[in-house]
Each structure stands twice: as structure tokens, then as C-alpha cells.
Amino acid sequence: MSQGDDGFDPMSDEAREIGERAATDPDDFLSLLPHFYRGEVSQMNAAQDRIDRTTDWAIALMGAILSVVFSSPDMPAYLLLVGLVALCTFLAFEVRRYRFYDLWRSRVRLMQEDIFASAFDPLGPEHDDWRVEMSDDLRHPTFKVSVLEALSRRLRRVYGLLLTVVGIAWVCKVTLFTPEADWQEAAELPGISGLVVAGALALFFAVVVVLAYWPADRRAKGEIHGARPGEWKDEDDDDEELE
């Protein structure tokens, strides 16, 4: 590549090694860091917004289906099964989006733990090789959580409750809201008896419970769980009372 009018050659050793100079110069590194941090936070917030929008659509869909099914006794109960399929589709979208969100969040938390925490109280970094970890992840980005963990977390946080509401609504529809017919008749699908449909639903919810509470090591980057709310100022408050 030819040099520009100002004589700058982007392929020169000096130009290509500009990142290396920032790595060895604390002033250059600290001037670069805030821009990188803001960019990662922006990516994380955008990913969180995409998750929230998926959840909003899932809740809106559930509300619409419940309104339609219970608007008239003639409405069939199988519409609620369609709602379950739609919720599972939204859940699949959200699992993937959550994995991307956790990717950005992991980088942000790594900087908070090893840079900003030490700036407030210099006890040393949480990870001695945090710069190597960050560099490797920028060169070769990888998901930090598995599909199973992301699925389990979204089921526990949101979709387990939504699926349960639709399941309870189905039971109510085929029993309490269809008194003129036997529940098996109200639950049946074309060519499938109501008893088989009920058994399939019971198996489905059993799988949901197993997935939601599957015992696995937590890999999502978050440390809030396990601490009681309000504890973070207790020690200072006790010291003030002693004084």
C-alpha cells in the first residue's frame, strides 16, 4: 500500500505496532481503556435490550392467547398448546441471545474486578493473567456458558413461570370451562385422545423442571447470588457504632 500525502504508511512497523506501544505505556493504556470499556458496556446493554424485547413479546403472546381462549366457551383448548410451542420458540431465541449477553458481560466484569476495583482499593487483581485472558478472548471470542446453562437460567428466571401459567390455563380450560364435555373429550386433538395429550403435557413439564434445576457448575459471570441484600455496608456501620 502506498503512503498517503502526509507520508504516513499504515503498513510500516511503527504503524502496525501501535497497539504494542499502548500495552507498554501506562498513559497510553489508561487513555485507551475508558473507550474500550464504554464500548463493551454498550454491547452488553444492547444484548440485554434484545433479551428484554424477546421476553416482552413472549408475555404479550401469552396474554393474547389466554384472552382469546377464555373469551368464549367454544374456543378450543388446543390453542393453548400452540401458545406453548410459541413460548418454546421464543425461549430458543432468548437462550442464544443470553449467551451473547454473557459474553459481553464477562468482559465488563473482568475489567471491573481487575482494574476498577483495584483503583478504588489496591488489593491486587483478582486474576493475575487478566490481560492475557482479555487478549485471547478478543482474538478468539467464545461463549462463556453452555446452551444447557443458558436454557436452565432462562427457565428459572422467566419462562418456567410463563409455561406454568399456560399449563394451568389448559387444565382449567378442559375441566372448569368446558363443563358440558368430558375433560378427555375437551383435551383431545384430531386423531389423538385427550389422555395421550395430557400425558404428553405432563412429560413436557417434567422435562422443563429437570432442565431448570439440572445440577451443573455455574459458568455465567455473576457474583450477586449467595449474598444477603444490604450486607455490603454492615461492617462500616458497625465500625461507626463502635466509635
mmCIF file of C-alpha atoms in Angstrom:
data_model
loop_
_atom_site.group_PDB
_atom_site.id
_atom_site.type_symbol
_atom_site.label_atom_id
_atom_site.label_comp_id
_atom_site.label_asym_id
_atom_site.label_seq_id
_atom_site.Cartn_x
_atom_site.Cartn_y
_atom_site.Cartn_z
ATOM 1 C CA MET A 1 0.000 0.000 0.000
ATOM 2 C CA SER A 2 1.380 3.398 -0.951
ATOM 3 C CA GLN A 3 1.977 6.146 1.518
ATOM 4 C CA GLY A 4 -0.539 8.945 1.909
ATOM 5 C CA ASP A 5 0.032 12.577 1.065
ATOM 6 C CA ASP A 6 1.266 13.157 4.613
ATOM 7 C CA GLY A 7 3.839 10.395 4.318
ATOM 8 C CA PHE A 8 2.008 8.008 6.671
ATOM 9 C CA ASP A 9 2.398 4.339 5.807
ATOM 10 C CA PRO A 10 -0.159 2.125 7.626
ATOM 11 C CA MET A 11 1.913 -0.972 6.754
ATOM 12 C CA SER A 12 5.066 0.262 8.411
ATOM 13 C CA ASP A 13 6.338 -1.492 11.546
ATOM 14 C CA GLU A 14 5.713 1.636 13.592
ATOM 15 C CA ALA A 15 2.070 1.849 12.499
ATOM 16 C CA ARG A 16 1.348 -1.845 12.967
ATOM 17 C CA GLU A 17 2.845 -1.947 16.432
ATOM 18 C CA ILE A 18 0.822 0.955 17.800
ATOM 19 C CA GLY A 19 -1.174 -1.434 20.000
ATOM 20 C CA GLU A 20 2.003 -2.884 21.446
ATOM 21 C CA ARG A 21 3.204 0.581 22.405
ATOM 22 C CA ALA A 22 -0.073 1.236 24.214
ATOM 23 C CA ALA A 23 0.390 -2.033 26.116
ATOM 24 C CA THR A 24 3.784 -0.960 27.473
ATOM 25 C CA ASP A 25 2.958 2.692 28.134
ATOM 26 C CA PRO A 26 0.627 3.130 31.171
ATOM 27 C CA ASP A 27 -0.539 6.557 29.992
ATOM 28 C CA ASP A 28 -1.488 5.283 26.533
ATOM 29 C CA PHE A 29 -3.147 2.206 28.023
ATOM 30 C CA LEU A 30 -5.217 4.212 30.518
ATOM 31 C CA SER A 31 -6.320 6.638 27.814
ATOM 32 C CA LEU A 32 -7.421 3.711 25.631
ATOM 33 C CA LEU A 33 -9.158 1.782 28.431
ATOM 34 C CA PRO A 34 -12.223 4.045 29.017
ATOM 35 C CA HIS A 35 -13.191 3.911 25.323
ATOM 36 C CA PHE A 36 -12.878 0.140 25.257
ATOM 37 C CA TYR A 37 -14.865 -0.199 28.485
ATOM 38 C CA ARG A 38 -17.684 2.040 27.225
ATOM 39 C CA GLY A 39 -17.831 0.034 24.013
ATOM 40 C CA GLU A 40 -18.139 -3.259 25.883
ATOM 41 C CA VAL A 41 -20.805 -1.834 28.192
ATOM 42 C CA SER A 42 -22.716 -0.577 25.157
ATOM 43 C CA GLN A 43 -22.582 -4.029 23.561
ATOM 44 C CA MET A 44 -23.737 -5.609 26.827
ATOM 45 C CA ASN A 45 -26.658 -3.190 27.157
ATOM 46 C CA ALA A 46 -27.697 -3.806 23.553
ATOM 47 C CA ALA A 47 -27.677 -7.564 24.161
ATOM 48 C CA GLN A 48 -29.718 -7.101 27.353
ATOM 49 C CA ASP A 49 -32.229 -4.998 25.416
ATOM 50 C CA ARG A 50 -32.640 -7.767 22.838
ATOM 51 C CA ILE A 51 -33.325 -10.269 25.633
ATOM 52 C CA ASP A 52 -35.899 -7.948 27.198
ATOM 53 C CA ARG A 53 -37.682 -7.458 23.887
ATOM 54 C CA THR A 54 -37.923 -11.219 23.363
ATOM 55 C CA THR A 55 -39.373 -11.612 26.854
ATOM 56 C CA ASP A 56 -41.853 -8.795 26.232
ATOM 57 C CA TRP A 57 -43.073 -10.466 23.050
ATOM 58 C CA ALA A 58 -43.427 -13.793 24.851
ATOM 59 C CA ILE A 59 -45.501 -12.221 27.627
ATOM 60 C CA ALA A 60 -47.646 -10.324 25.113
ATOM 61 C CA LEU A 61 -48.252 -13.515 23.128
ATOM 62 C CA MET A 62 -49.211 -15.436 26.248
ATOM 63 C CA GLY A 63 -51.654 -12.716 27.292
ATOM 64 C CA ALA A 64 -53.226 -12.616 23.823
ATOM 65 C CA ILE A 65 -53.712 -16.396 23.669
ATOM 66 C CA LEU A 66 -55.231 -16.509 27.154
ATOM 67 C CA SER A 67 -57.625 -13.701 26.229
ATOM 68 C CA VAL A 68 -58.733 -15.467 23.057
ATOM 69 C CA VAL A 69 -59.110 -18.931 24.610
ATOM 70 C CA PHE A 70 -61.175 -17.730 27.583
ATOM 71 C CA SER A 71 -63.230 -15.212 25.611
ATOM 72 C CA SER A 72 -65.764 -17.892 24.667
ATOM 73 C CA PRO A 73 -66.617 -21.439 25.814
ATOM 74 C CA ASP A 74 -66.428 -22.517 22.165
ATOM 75 C CA MET A 75 -62.741 -21.696 21.874
ATOM 76 C CA PRO A 76 -60.714 -24.939 21.707
ATOM 77 C CA ALA A 77 -58.131 -25.779 24.336
ATOM 78 C CA TYR A 78 -55.528 -26.740 21.728
ATOM 79 C CA LEU A 79 -54.866 -23.018 21.145
ATOM 80 C CA LEU A 80 -53.040 -23.079 24.467
ATOM 81 C CA LEU A 81 -50.814 -25.856 23.116
ATOM 82 C CA VAL A 82 -49.991 -23.564 20.196
ATOM 83 C CA GLY A 83 -49.057 -20.978 22.807
ATOM 84 C CA LEU A 84 -46.688 -23.455 24.456
ATOM 85 C CA VAL A 85 -44.953 -24.094 21.147
ATOM 86 C CA ALA A 86 -44.637 -20.347 20.531
ATOM 87 C CA LEU A 87 -43.184 -19.782 24.014
ATOM 88 C CA CYS A 88 -40.636 -22.528 23.414
ATOM 89 C CA THR A 89 -39.662 -20.809 20.170
ATOM 90 C CA PHE A 90 -39.120 -17.510 21.984
ATOM 91 C CA LEU A 91 -37.138 -19.405 24.621
ATOM 92 C CA ALA A 92 -34.826 -20.805 21.937
ATOM 93 C CA PHE A 93 -34.201 -17.276 20.637
ATOM 94 C CA GLU A 94 -33.560 -15.990 24.135
ATOM 95 C CA VAL A 95 -31.095 -18.740 25.027
ATOM 96 C CA ARG A 96 -28.866 -17.714 22.130
ATOM 97 C CA ARG A 97 -29.224 -14.019 22.968
ATOM 98 C CA TYR A 98 -28.404 -14.687 26.603
ATOM 99 C CA ARG A 99 -25.171 -16.418 25.601
ATOM 100 C CA PHE A 100 -24.132 -13.341 23.609
ATOM 101 C CA TYR A 101 -25.099 -11.104 26.520
ATOM 102 C CA ASP A 102 -22.962 -13.142 28.890
ATOM 103 C CA LEU A 103 -20.010 -12.855 26.500
ATOM 104 C CA TRP A 104 -20.035 -9.041 26.761
ATOM 105 C CA ARG A 105 -20.869 -9.111 30.460
ATOM 106 C CA SER A 106 -17.894 -11.377 31.177
ATOM 107 C CA ARG A 107 -15.509 -8.872 29.625
ATOM 108 C CA VAL A 108 -17.057 -5.984 31.528
ATOM 109 C CA ARG A 109 -16.862 -7.859 34.823
ATOM 110 C CA LEU A 110 -13.248 -8.840 34.154
ATOM 111 C CA MET A 111 -12.317 -5.175 33.823
ATOM 112 C CA GLN A 112 -14.335 -4.212 36.882
ATOM 113 C CA GLU A 113 -12.686 -6.915 39.003
ATOM 114 C CA ASP A 114 -9.105 -6.404 37.905
ATOM 115 C CA ILE A 115 -8.866 -2.682 37.052
ATOM 116 C CA PHE A 116 -11.569 -0.566 38.623
ATOM 117 C CA ALA A 117 -11.767 -2.495 41.900
ATOM 118 C CA SER A 118 -8.004 -2.056 42.343
ATOM 119 C CA ALA A 119 -8.326 1.643 41.524
ATOM 120 C CA PHE A 120 -10.708 2.066 44.473
ATOM 121 C CA ASP A 121 -8.824 -0.271 46.827
ATOM 122 C CA PRO A 122 -5.464 -1.569 45.544
ATOM 123 C CA LEU A 123 -5.555 -5.113 46.910
ATOM 124 C CA GLY A 124 -4.274 -6.546 43.646
ATOM 125 C CA PRO A 125 -6.103 -8.057 40.659
ATOM 126 C CA GLU A 126 -8.491 -10.960 41.060
ATOM 127 C CA HIS A 127 -6.854 -12.700 38.106
ATOM 128 C CA ASP A 128 -3.101 -12.354 37.637
ATOM 129 C CA ASP A 129 -3.359 -13.124 33.917
ATOM 130 C CA TRP A 130 -6.415 -10.961 33.215
ATOM 131 C CA ARG A 131 -4.728 -9.132 30.356
ATOM 132 C CA VAL A 132 -3.848 -12.418 28.675
ATOM 133 C CA GLU A 133 -7.426 -13.670 29.147
ATOM 134 C CA MET A 134 -8.872 -10.475 27.675
ATOM 135 C CA SER A 135 -6.460 -10.543 24.740
ATOM 136 C CA ASP A 136 -7.242 -14.187 23.966
ATOM 137 C CA ASP A 137 -10.968 -13.541 24.122
ATOM 138 C CA LEU A 138 -10.727 -10.544 21.795
ATOM 139 C CA ARG A 139 -8.726 -12.580 19.295
ATOM 140 C CA HIS A 140 -10.867 -15.701 19.608
ATOM 141 C CA PRO A 141 -14.292 -14.851 21.132
ATOM 142 C CA THR A 142 -16.052 -17.778 22.763
ATOM 143 C CA PHE A 143 -19.310 -18.274 24.620
ATOM 144 C CA LYS A 144 -18.804 -18.478 28.374
ATOM 145 C CA VAL A 145 -21.941 -20.500 29.143
ATOM 146 C CA SER A 146 -23.277 -23.653 27.542
ATOM 147 C CA VAL A 147 -26.680 -23.964 25.917
ATOM 148 C CA LEU A 148 -27.840 -26.091 28.866
ATOM 149 C CA GLU A 149 -26.868 -23.475 31.457
ATOM 150 C CA ALA A 150 -28.419 -20.635 29.459
ATOM 151 C CA LEU A 151 -31.606 -22.686 28.999
ATOM 152 C CA SER A 152 -31.723 -23.543 32.696
ATOM 153 C CA ARG A 153 -31.267 -19.922 33.766
ATOM 154 C CA ARG A 154 -33.944 -18.538 31.440
ATOM 155 C CA LEU A 155 -36.386 -21.227 32.545
ATOM 156 C CA ARG A 156 -35.812 -20.401 36.216
ATOM 157 C CA ARG A 157 -35.954 -16.662 35.691
ATOM 158 C CA VAL A 158 -38.812 -16.192 33.216
ATOM 159 C CA TYR A 159 -40.064 -18.984 31.008
ATOM 160 C CA GLY A 160 -40.738 -21.558 33.699
ATOM 161 C CA LEU A 161 -43.428 -19.281 35.110
ATOM 162 C CA LEU A 162 -44.871 -18.433 31.671
ATOM 163 C CA LEU A 163 -45.073 -22.089 30.674
ATOM 164 C CA THR A 164 -46.650 -22.968 34.023
ATOM 165 C CA VAL A 165 -49.336 -20.301 33.592
ATOM 166 C CA VAL A 166 -50.244 -21.675 30.164
ATOM 167 C CA GLY A 167 -50.237 -25.237 31.514
ATOM 168 C CA ILE A 168 -52.588 -24.331 34.375
ATOM 169 C CA ALA A 169 -54.790 -22.448 31.914
ATOM 170 C CA TRP A 170 -55.017 -25.592 29.749
ATOM 171 C CA VAL A 171 -56.084 -27.696 32.740
ATOM 172 C CA CYS A 172 -58.727 -25.120 33.675
ATOM 173 C CA LYS A 173 -59.972 -24.897 30.097
ATOM 174 C CA VAL A 174 -60.531 -28.654 29.676
ATOM 175 C CA THR A 175 -62.152 -29.033 33.103
ATOM 176 C CA LEU A 176 -63.754 -25.971 34.685
ATOM 177 C CA PHE A 177 -64.504 -24.038 31.486
ATOM 178 C CA THR A 178 -65.862 -26.942 29.457
ATOM 179 C CA PRO A 179 -68.442 -28.427 31.813
ATOM 180 C CA GLU A 180 -70.667 -29.765 29.025
ATOM 181 C CA ALA A 181 -67.987 -32.220 27.843
ATOM 182 C CA ASP A 182 -65.766 -34.810 29.445
ATOM 183 C CA TRP A 183 -62.257 -33.448 30.040
ATOM 184 C CA GLN A 184 -60.694 -36.097 27.826
ATOM 185 C CA GLU A 185 -63.004 -35.088 25.008
ATOM 186 C CA ALA A 186 -62.173 -31.408 25.523
ATOM 187 C CA ALA A 187 -58.443 -32.159 25.567
ATOM 188 C CA GLU A 188 -58.270 -34.391 22.518
ATOM 189 C CA LEU A 189 -56.662 -33.424 19.227
ATOM 190 C CA PRO A 190 -57.567 -34.782 15.771
ATOM 191 C CA GLY A 191 -56.509 -38.410 15.877
ATOM 192 C CA ILE A 192 -55.033 -38.130 19.398
ATOM 193 C CA SER A 193 -57.001 -38.942 22.537
ATOM 194 C CA GLY A 194 -57.205 -36.476 25.391
ATOM 195 C CA LEU A 195 -55.456 -38.891 27.729
ATOM 196 C CA VAL A 196 -52.418 -39.046 25.412
ATOM 197 C CA VAL A 197 -52.359 -35.246 25.143
ATOM 198 C CA ALA A 198 -52.472 -34.908 28.936
ATOM 199 C CA GLY A 199 -49.690 -37.479 29.317
ATOM 200 C CA ALA A 200 -47.525 -35.650 26.767
ATOM 201 C CA LEU A 201 -48.062 -32.375 28.611
ATOM 202 C CA ALA A 202 -47.139 -33.966 31.928
ATOM 203 C CA LEU A 203 -43.941 -35.330 30.351
ATOM 204 C CA PHE A 204 -43.190 -31.920 28.841
ATOM 205 C CA PHE A 205 -43.416 -30.139 32.189
ATOM 206 C CA ALA A 206 -41.357 -32.841 33.866
ATOM 207 C CA VAL A 207 -38.604 -32.172 31.309
ATOM 208 C CA VAL A 208 -38.927 -28.422 31.954
ATOM 209 C CA VAL A 209 -38.420 -28.942 35.699
ATOM 210 C CA VAL A 210 -35.404 -31.189 35.114
ATOM 211 C CA LEU A 211 -33.811 -28.682 32.732
ATOM 212 C CA ALA A 212 -34.491 -25.757 35.048
ATOM 213 C CA TYR A 213 -32.851 -27.384 38.048
ATOM 214 C CA TRP A 214 -30.241 -29.547 36.342
ATOM 215 C CA PRO A 215 -27.211 -29.714 38.669
ATOM 216 C CA ALA A 216 -24.256 -28.135 36.876
ATOM 217 C CA ASP A 217 -21.341 -25.863 37.702
ATOM 218 C CA ARG A 218 -22.227 -22.229 37.218
ATOM 219 C CA ARG A 219 -20.170 -20.546 34.497
ATOM 220 C CA ALA A 220 -22.209 -17.388 33.923
ATOM 221 C CA LYS A 221 -20.263 -14.341 35.091
ATOM 222 C CA GLY A 222 -22.100 -13.030 38.127
ATOM 223 C CA GLU A 223 -21.344 -12.939 41.844
ATOM 224 C CA ILE A 224 -24.527 -11.484 43.323
ATOM 225 C CA HIS A 225 -26.060 -14.835 44.185
ATOM 226 C CA GLY A 226 -25.256 -16.123 47.648
ATOM 227 C CA ALA A 227 -25.004 -12.758 49.413
ATOM 228 C CA ARG A 228 -27.802 -11.340 51.520
ATOM 229 C CA PRO A 229 -29.097 -7.919 50.464
ATOM 230 C CA GLY A 230 -27.698 -4.970 52.407
ATOM 231 C CA GLU A 231 -24.630 -6.713 53.797
ATOM 232 C CA TRP A 232 -22.133 -4.608 51.890
ATOM 233 C CA LYS A 233 -22.335 -1.671 54.330
ATOM 234 C CA ASP A 234 -22.813 -3.616 57.564
ATOM 235 C CA GLU A 235 -19.132 -3.662 58.500
ATOM 236 C CA ASP A 236 -18.738 0.101 58.102
ATOM 237 C CA ASP A 237 -21.948 0.737 60.023
ATOM 238 C CA ASP A 238 -20.724 -1.460 62.888
ATOM 239 C CA ASP A 239 -17.407 0.416 62.999
ATOM 240 C CA GLU A 240 -19.249 3.735 63.218
ATOM 241 C CA GLU A 241 -21.392 2.463 66.073
ATOM 242 C CA LEU A 242 -18.271 1.356 67.987
ATOM 243 C CA GLU A 243 -16.733 4.791 67.567
#
